[in-house]
């Protein structure tokens, strides 16, 4: 059985950059070499827009920060795009020997607080940076996900890509209230996804 040891606080953004004012959420660890790991996370600027940054640590002395990213790994899109209000990290996978970064795009609403879609960025070795695959989301609202889609987790198995992602079934009487579930999708290339609305996990309150 795998046992975990809680080490406590490692890093908390505190106005490190204009785009890294607060928060360090949705972490993903990447092995670099030796005892060095890069920890990707979502942070926020002064107007609460999420960006993706990272720190690097020696896992044997995790409280000692070796490096803090000097620019965002990924930043919000231009005004009007699906991710103009923020980009939140979800997962990173190696696909066809390339790093695929799946993220959540934030788009603020009027009748509801937000609309979310799923985006993709691929690491460009020549530029030494992640580049958005397209200005549009790779998974957006449709007939089976009519309200919002969010936070994908991608897993590759026997040539098939599996995705578990968040979806809203409805918005409640309050703007912040929503019926949230986890759904399932499949892909042959990690980019184009087939969805049938299958619910993998339902968070509905039994009293409802």
PDB file of C-alpha atoms in Angstrom, residues 22-203:
ATOM      1  CA  UNK A  22      -2.241  34.701  -5.648  1.00  0.00           C
ATOM      2  CA  UNK A  23      -3.334  31.041  -5.678  1.00  0.00           C
ATOM      3  CA  UNK A  24      -1.464  27.862  -6.635  1.00  0.00           C
ATOM      4  CA  UNK A  25      -4.175  25.398  -7.653  1.00  0.00           C
ATOM      5  CA  UNK A  26      -4.593  22.287  -9.828  1.00  0.00           C
ATOM      6  CA  UNK A  27      -0.990  21.153  -9.474  1.00  0.00           C
ATOM      7  CA  UNK A  28       0.765  18.737 -11.845  1.00  0.00           C
ATOM      8  CA  UNK A  29       4.287  17.440 -11.130  1.00  0.00           C
ATOM      9  CA  UNK A  30       6.802  16.788 -13.915  1.00  0.00           C
ATOM     10  CA  UNK A  31      10.084  14.935 -13.351  1.00  0.00           C
ATOM     11  CA  UNK A  32      13.100  16.887 -14.668  1.00  0.00           C
ATOM     12  CA  UNK A  33      16.251  15.034 -13.538  1.00  0.00           C
ATOM     13  CA  UNK A  34      17.844  13.691 -10.367  1.00  0.00           C
ATOM     14  CA  UNK A  35      15.711  14.956  -7.481  1.00  0.00           C
ATOM     15  CA  UNK A  36      14.407  17.965  -9.419  1.00  0.00           C
ATOM     16  CA  UNK A  37      10.691  18.307 -10.196  1.00  0.00           C
ATOM     17  CA  UNK A  38       8.726  21.035 -11.923  1.00  0.00           C
ATOM     18  CA  UNK A  39       5.352  21.753 -10.318  1.00  0.00           C
ATOM     19  CA  UNK A  40       2.837  23.354 -12.681  1.00  0.00           C
ATOM     20  CA  UNK A  41      -0.157  25.167 -11.191  1.00  0.00           C
ATOM     21  CA  UNK A  42      -2.894  27.702 -11.854  1.00  0.00           C
ATOM     22  CA  UNK A  43      -2.397  31.162 -10.339  1.00  0.00           C
ATOM     23  CA  UNK A  44      -4.344  34.417 -10.551  1.00  0.00           C
ATOM     24  CA  UNK A  45      -3.601  38.015 -11.445  1.00  0.00           C
ATOM     25  CA  UNK A  46      -5.027  41.087  -9.700  1.00  0.00           C
ATOM     26  CA  UNK A  47      -8.379  40.792 -11.528  1.00  0.00           C
ATOM     27  CA  UNK A  48      -8.748  37.076 -10.763  1.00  0.00           C
ATOM     28  CA  UNK A  49      -7.856  35.744 -14.216  1.00  0.00           C
ATOM     29  CA  UNK A  50      -6.175  32.339 -14.028  1.00  0.00           C
ATOM     30  CA  UNK A  51      -2.776  31.798 -15.644  1.00  0.00           C
ATOM     31  CA  UNK A  52      -0.574  28.689 -15.627  1.00  0.00           C
ATOM     32  CA  UNK A  53       2.904  28.908 -14.114  1.00  0.00           C
ATOM     33  CA  UNK A  54       5.394  26.649 -12.360  1.00  0.00           C
ATOM     34  CA  UNK A  55       8.062  26.321  -9.718  1.00  0.00           C
ATOM     35  CA  UNK A  56      10.986  23.886  -9.564  1.00  0.00           C
ATOM     36  CA  UNK A  57      12.005  22.088  -6.376  1.00  0.00           C
ATOM     37  CA  UNK A  58      14.442  19.509  -5.081  1.00  0.00           C
ATOM     38  CA  UNK A  59      12.101  16.801  -3.807  1.00  0.00           C
ATOM     39  CA  UNK A  60      14.478  16.079  -0.917  1.00  0.00           C
ATOM     40  CA  UNK A  61      14.157  19.741   0.228  1.00  0.00           C
ATOM     41  CA  UNK A  62      10.737  20.704  -1.167  1.00  0.00           C
ATOM     42  CA  UNK A  63      10.376  23.918   0.835  1.00  0.00           C
ATOM     43  CA  UNK A  64      13.424  25.399  -0.930  1.00  0.00           C
ATOM     44  CA  UNK A  65      12.230  26.852  -4.238  1.00  0.00           C
ATOM     45  CA  UNK A  66      14.898  26.536  -6.916  1.00  0.00           C
ATOM     46  CA  UNK A  67      13.070  28.426  -9.632  1.00  0.00           C
ATOM     47  CA  UNK A  68       9.872  30.369 -10.210  1.00  0.00           C
ATOM     48  CA  UNK A  69       8.645  30.777 -13.786  1.00  0.00           C
ATOM     49  CA  UNK A  70       9.411  34.260 -15.134  1.00  0.00           C
ATOM     50  CA  UNK A  71       6.534  34.174 -17.627  1.00  0.00           C
ATOM     51  CA  UNK A  72       3.269  32.241 -17.864  1.00  0.00           C
ATOM     52  CA  UNK A  73       3.288  28.750 -19.304  1.00  0.00           C
ATOM     53  CA  UNK A  74      -0.157  29.652 -20.634  1.00  0.00           C
ATOM     54  CA  UNK A  75      -2.159  32.870 -20.360  1.00  0.00           C
ATOM     55  CA  UNK A  76      -5.776  33.920 -21.066  1.00  0.00           C
ATOM     56  CA  UNK A  77      -6.865  34.319 -24.668  1.00  0.00           C
ATOM     57  CA  UNK A  78      -7.810  37.507 -26.472  1.00  0.00           C
ATOM     58  CA  UNK A  79     -11.077  39.257 -25.657  1.00  0.00           C
ATOM     59  CA  UNK A  80     -14.053  37.249 -26.867  1.00  0.00           C
ATOM     60  CA  UNK A  81     -12.299  33.887 -26.986  1.00  0.00           C
ATOM     61  CA  UNK A  82     -13.435  30.929 -24.865  1.00  0.00           C
ATOM     62  CA  UNK A  83     -10.523  31.424 -22.462  1.00  0.00           C
ATOM     63  CA  UNK A  84     -10.409  35.221 -22.231  1.00  0.00           C
ATOM     64  CA  UNK A  85     -11.210  35.186 -18.495  1.00  0.00           C
ATOM     65  CA  UNK A  86      -8.583  32.627 -17.507  1.00  0.00           C
ATOM     66  CA  UNK A  87      -6.868  29.293 -18.144  1.00  0.00           C
ATOM     67  CA  UNK A  88      -6.764  26.613 -15.429  1.00  0.00           C
ATOM     68  CA  UNK A  89      -4.451  23.603 -15.561  1.00  0.00           C
ATOM     69  CA  UNK A  90      -6.034  20.163 -15.691  1.00  0.00           C
ATOM     70  CA  UNK A  91      -3.467  17.546 -16.761  1.00  0.00           C
ATOM     71  CA  UNK A  92      -0.336  17.005 -18.857  1.00  0.00           C
ATOM     72  CA  UNK A  93       0.184  13.860 -20.945  1.00  0.00           C
ATOM     73  CA  UNK A  94       2.859  12.595 -23.370  1.00  0.00           C
ATOM     74  CA  UNK A  95       1.123  11.794 -26.659  1.00  0.00           C
ATOM     75  CA  UNK A  96       3.095  10.836 -29.776  1.00  0.00           C
ATOM     76  CA  UNK A  97       6.274  11.908 -27.937  1.00  0.00           C
ATOM     77  CA  UNK A  98       4.853  15.404 -27.366  1.00  0.00           C
ATOM     78  CA  UNK A  99       3.587  17.057 -24.205  1.00  0.00           C
ATOM     79  CA  UNK A 100      -0.125  17.805 -24.333  1.00  0.00           C
ATOM     80  CA  UNK A 101      -1.448  20.245 -21.739  1.00  0.00           C
ATOM     81  CA  UNK A 102      -5.205  20.058 -21.250  1.00  0.00           C
ATOM     82  CA  UNK A 103      -6.744  23.101 -19.634  1.00  0.00           C
ATOM     83  CA  UNK A 104     -10.008  24.725 -18.667  1.00  0.00           C
ATOM     84  CA  UNK A 105     -10.946  27.960 -20.409  1.00  0.00           C
ATOM     85  CA  UNK A 106     -12.979  30.514 -18.465  1.00  0.00           C
ATOM     86  CA  UNK A 107     -15.538  32.798 -20.107  1.00  0.00           C
ATOM     87  CA  UNK A 108     -17.561  35.034 -17.781  1.00  0.00           C
ATOM     88  CA  UNK A 109     -21.314  35.169 -18.290  1.00  0.00           C
ATOM     89  CA  UNK A 110     -24.262  37.454 -17.540  1.00  0.00           C
ATOM     90  CA  UNK A 111     -27.202  35.167 -16.730  1.00  0.00           C
ATOM     91  CA  UNK A 112     -24.812  32.627 -15.156  1.00  0.00           C
ATOM     92  CA  UNK A 113     -21.391  33.292 -13.560  1.00  0.00           C
ATOM     93  CA  UNK A 114     -19.317  31.532 -16.206  1.00  0.00           C
ATOM     94  CA  UNK A 115     -19.124  29.118 -19.128  1.00  0.00           C
ATOM     95  CA  UNK A 116     -16.260  26.658 -19.301  1.00  0.00           C
ATOM     96  CA  UNK A 117     -14.729  24.801 -22.242  1.00  0.00           C
ATOM     97  CA  UNK A 118     -11.712  22.514 -22.613  1.00  0.00           C
ATOM     98  CA  UNK A 119      -8.600  23.660 -24.454  1.00  0.00           C
ATOM     99  CA  UNK A 120      -5.307  22.072 -25.496  1.00  0.00           C
ATOM    100  CA  UNK A 121      -1.733  23.381 -25.684  1.00  0.00           C
ATOM    101  CA  UNK A 122       1.184  21.380 -27.116  1.00  0.00           C
ATOM    102  CA  UNK A 123       4.820  21.856 -26.148  1.00  0.00           C
ATOM    103  CA  UNK A 124       6.943  23.287 -28.967  1.00  0.00           C
ATOM    104  CA  UNK A 125      10.539  22.077 -28.596  1.00  0.00           C
ATOM    105  CA  UNK A 126      11.918  24.767 -30.897  1.00  0.00           C
ATOM    106  CA  UNK A 127      10.260  27.618 -29.037  1.00  0.00           C
ATOM    107  CA  UNK A 128      10.691  25.934 -25.647  1.00  0.00           C
ATOM    108  CA  UNK A 129       7.111  26.748 -24.733  1.00  0.00           C
ATOM    109  CA  UNK A 130       3.533  25.489 -24.821  1.00  0.00           C
ATOM    110  CA  UNK A 131       1.496  26.746 -27.773  1.00  0.00           C
ATOM    111  CA  UNK A 132      -2.291  26.616 -27.925  1.00  0.00           C
ATOM    112  CA  UNK A 133      -3.446  24.024 -30.437  1.00  0.00           C
ATOM    113  CA  UNK A 134      -6.214  26.314 -31.620  1.00  0.00           C
ATOM    114  CA  UNK A 135      -7.962  29.499 -30.544  1.00  0.00           C
ATOM    115  CA  UNK A 136     -11.139  27.429 -30.162  1.00  0.00           C
ATOM    116  CA  UNK A 137     -11.808  24.751 -27.525  1.00  0.00           C
ATOM    117  CA  UNK A 138     -11.285  21.081 -28.405  1.00  0.00           C
ATOM    118  CA  UNK A 139     -14.302  20.147 -26.243  1.00  0.00           C
ATOM    119  CA  UNK A 140     -17.171  22.626 -26.058  1.00  0.00           C
ATOM    120  CA  UNK A 141     -20.875  22.676 -25.278  1.00  0.00           C
ATOM    121  CA  UNK A 142     -23.052  20.430 -27.435  1.00  0.00           C
ATOM    122  CA  UNK A 143     -26.287  18.436 -27.222  1.00  0.00           C
ATOM    123  CA  UNK A 144     -25.025  16.135 -24.422  1.00  0.00           C
ATOM    124  CA  UNK A 145     -23.157  18.904 -22.577  1.00  0.00           C
ATOM    125  CA  UNK A 146     -25.390  21.904 -23.117  1.00  0.00           C
ATOM    126  CA  UNK A 147     -24.271  24.088 -20.187  1.00  0.00           C
ATOM    127  CA  UNK A 148     -20.552  23.771 -19.486  1.00  0.00           C
ATOM    128  CA  UNK A 149     -17.601  21.360 -19.634  1.00  0.00           C
ATOM    129  CA  UNK A 150     -14.564  21.463 -17.372  1.00  0.00           C
ATOM    130  CA  UNK A 151     -11.411  19.931 -15.842  1.00  0.00           C
ATOM    131  CA  UNK A 152     -10.500  16.973 -18.065  1.00  0.00           C
ATOM    132  CA  UNK A 153      -8.332  14.085 -16.904  1.00  0.00           C
ATOM    133  CA  UNK A 154      -6.871  12.145 -19.844  1.00  0.00           C
ATOM    134  CA  UNK A 155      -5.576   8.591 -19.696  1.00  0.00           C
ATOM    135  CA  UNK A 156      -4.099   6.557 -22.584  1.00  0.00           C
ATOM    136  CA  UNK A 157      -4.665   2.802 -22.784  1.00  0.00           C
ATOM    137  CA  UNK A 158      -4.070   0.384 -25.675  1.00  0.00           C
ATOM    138  CA  UNK A 159      -4.120   3.108 -28.305  1.00  0.00           C
ATOM    139  CA  UNK A 160      -7.305   4.665 -26.958  1.00  0.00           C
ATOM    140  CA  UNK A 161      -7.496   7.958 -25.101  1.00  0.00           C
ATOM    141  CA  UNK A 162     -10.016   8.173 -22.281  1.00  0.00           C
ATOM    142  CA  UNK A 163     -11.215  11.411 -20.732  1.00  0.00           C
ATOM    143  CA  UNK A 164     -13.172  12.062 -17.577  1.00  0.00           C
ATOM    144  CA  UNK A 165     -14.438  15.632 -17.405  1.00  0.00           C
ATOM    145  CA  UNK A 166     -16.846  17.851 -15.508  1.00  0.00           C
ATOM    146  CA  UNK A 167     -20.240  18.762 -16.921  1.00  0.00           C
ATOM    147  CA  UNK A 168     -23.235  20.778 -15.675  1.00  0.00           C
ATOM    148  CA  UNK A 169     -26.715  19.299 -16.006  1.00  0.00           C
ATOM    149  CA  UNK A 170     -28.385  22.600 -15.090  1.00  0.00           C
ATOM    150  CA  UNK A 171     -27.977  25.834 -13.168  1.00  0.00           C
ATOM    151  CA  UNK A 172     -29.904  26.205  -9.930  1.00  0.00           C
ATOM    152  CA  UNK A 173     -31.997  29.018  -8.503  1.00  0.00           C
ATOM    153  CA  UNK A 174     -28.815  30.749  -7.314  1.00  0.00           C
ATOM    154  CA  UNK A 175     -26.126  31.719  -9.820  1.00  0.00           C
ATOM    155  CA  UNK A 176     -23.425  29.747  -7.992  1.00  0.00           C
ATOM    156  CA  UNK A 177     -25.644  26.636  -7.750  1.00  0.00           C
ATOM    157  CA  UNK A 178     -25.292  23.955 -10.403  1.00  0.00           C
ATOM    158  CA  UNK A 179     -25.915  20.243 -10.886  1.00  0.00           C
ATOM    159  CA  UNK A 180     -22.359  18.993 -11.526  1.00  0.00           C
ATOM    160  CA  UNK A 181     -21.362  15.503 -12.715  1.00  0.00           C
ATOM    161  CA  UNK A 182     -18.308  13.720 -14.113  1.00  0.00           C
ATOM    162  CA  UNK A 183     -18.752  12.379 -17.652  1.00  0.00           C
ATOM    163  CA  UNK A 184     -16.683  10.195 -19.970  1.00  0.00           C
ATOM    164  CA  UNK A 185     -15.340  10.628 -23.529  1.00  0.00           C
ATOM    165  CA  UNK A 186     -13.016   8.711 -25.896  1.00  0.00           C
ATOM    166  CA  UNK A 187     -10.547   9.718 -28.605  1.00  0.00           C
ATOM    167  CA  UNK A 188      -8.169   8.082 -31.066  1.00  0.00           C
ATOM    168  CA  UNK A 189      -5.721  11.010 -31.159  1.00  0.00           C
ATOM    169  CA  UNK A 190      -6.208  12.927 -27.903  1.00  0.00           C
ATOM    170  CA  UNK A 191      -7.650  15.893 -29.814  1.00  0.00           C
ATOM    171  CA  UNK A 192     -10.985  14.906 -31.326  1.00  0.00           C
ATOM    172  CA  UNK A 193     -13.369  13.476 -28.736  1.00  0.00           C
ATOM    173  CA  UNK A 194     -16.531  11.371 -28.934  1.00  0.00           C
ATOM    174  CA  UNK A 195     -19.126  11.956 -26.216  1.00  0.00           C
ATOM    175  CA  UNK A 196     -22.415  10.175 -25.592  1.00  0.00           C
ATOM    176  CA  UNK A 197     -23.368  11.834 -22.310  1.00  0.00           C
ATOM    177  CA  UNK A 198     -22.401   8.868 -20.133  1.00  0.00           C
ATOM    178  CA  UNK A 199     -22.232   9.930 -16.477  1.00  0.00           C
ATOM    179  CA  UNK A 200     -19.394   8.312 -14.521  1.00  0.00           C
ATOM    180  CA  UNK A 201     -19.981  10.080 -11.206  1.00  0.00           C
ATOM    181  CA  UNK A 202     -23.046  11.959  -9.992  1.00  0.00           C
ATOM    182  CA  UNK A 203     -22.810  14.475  -7.159  1.00  0.00           C
TER     183      UNK A 203
END
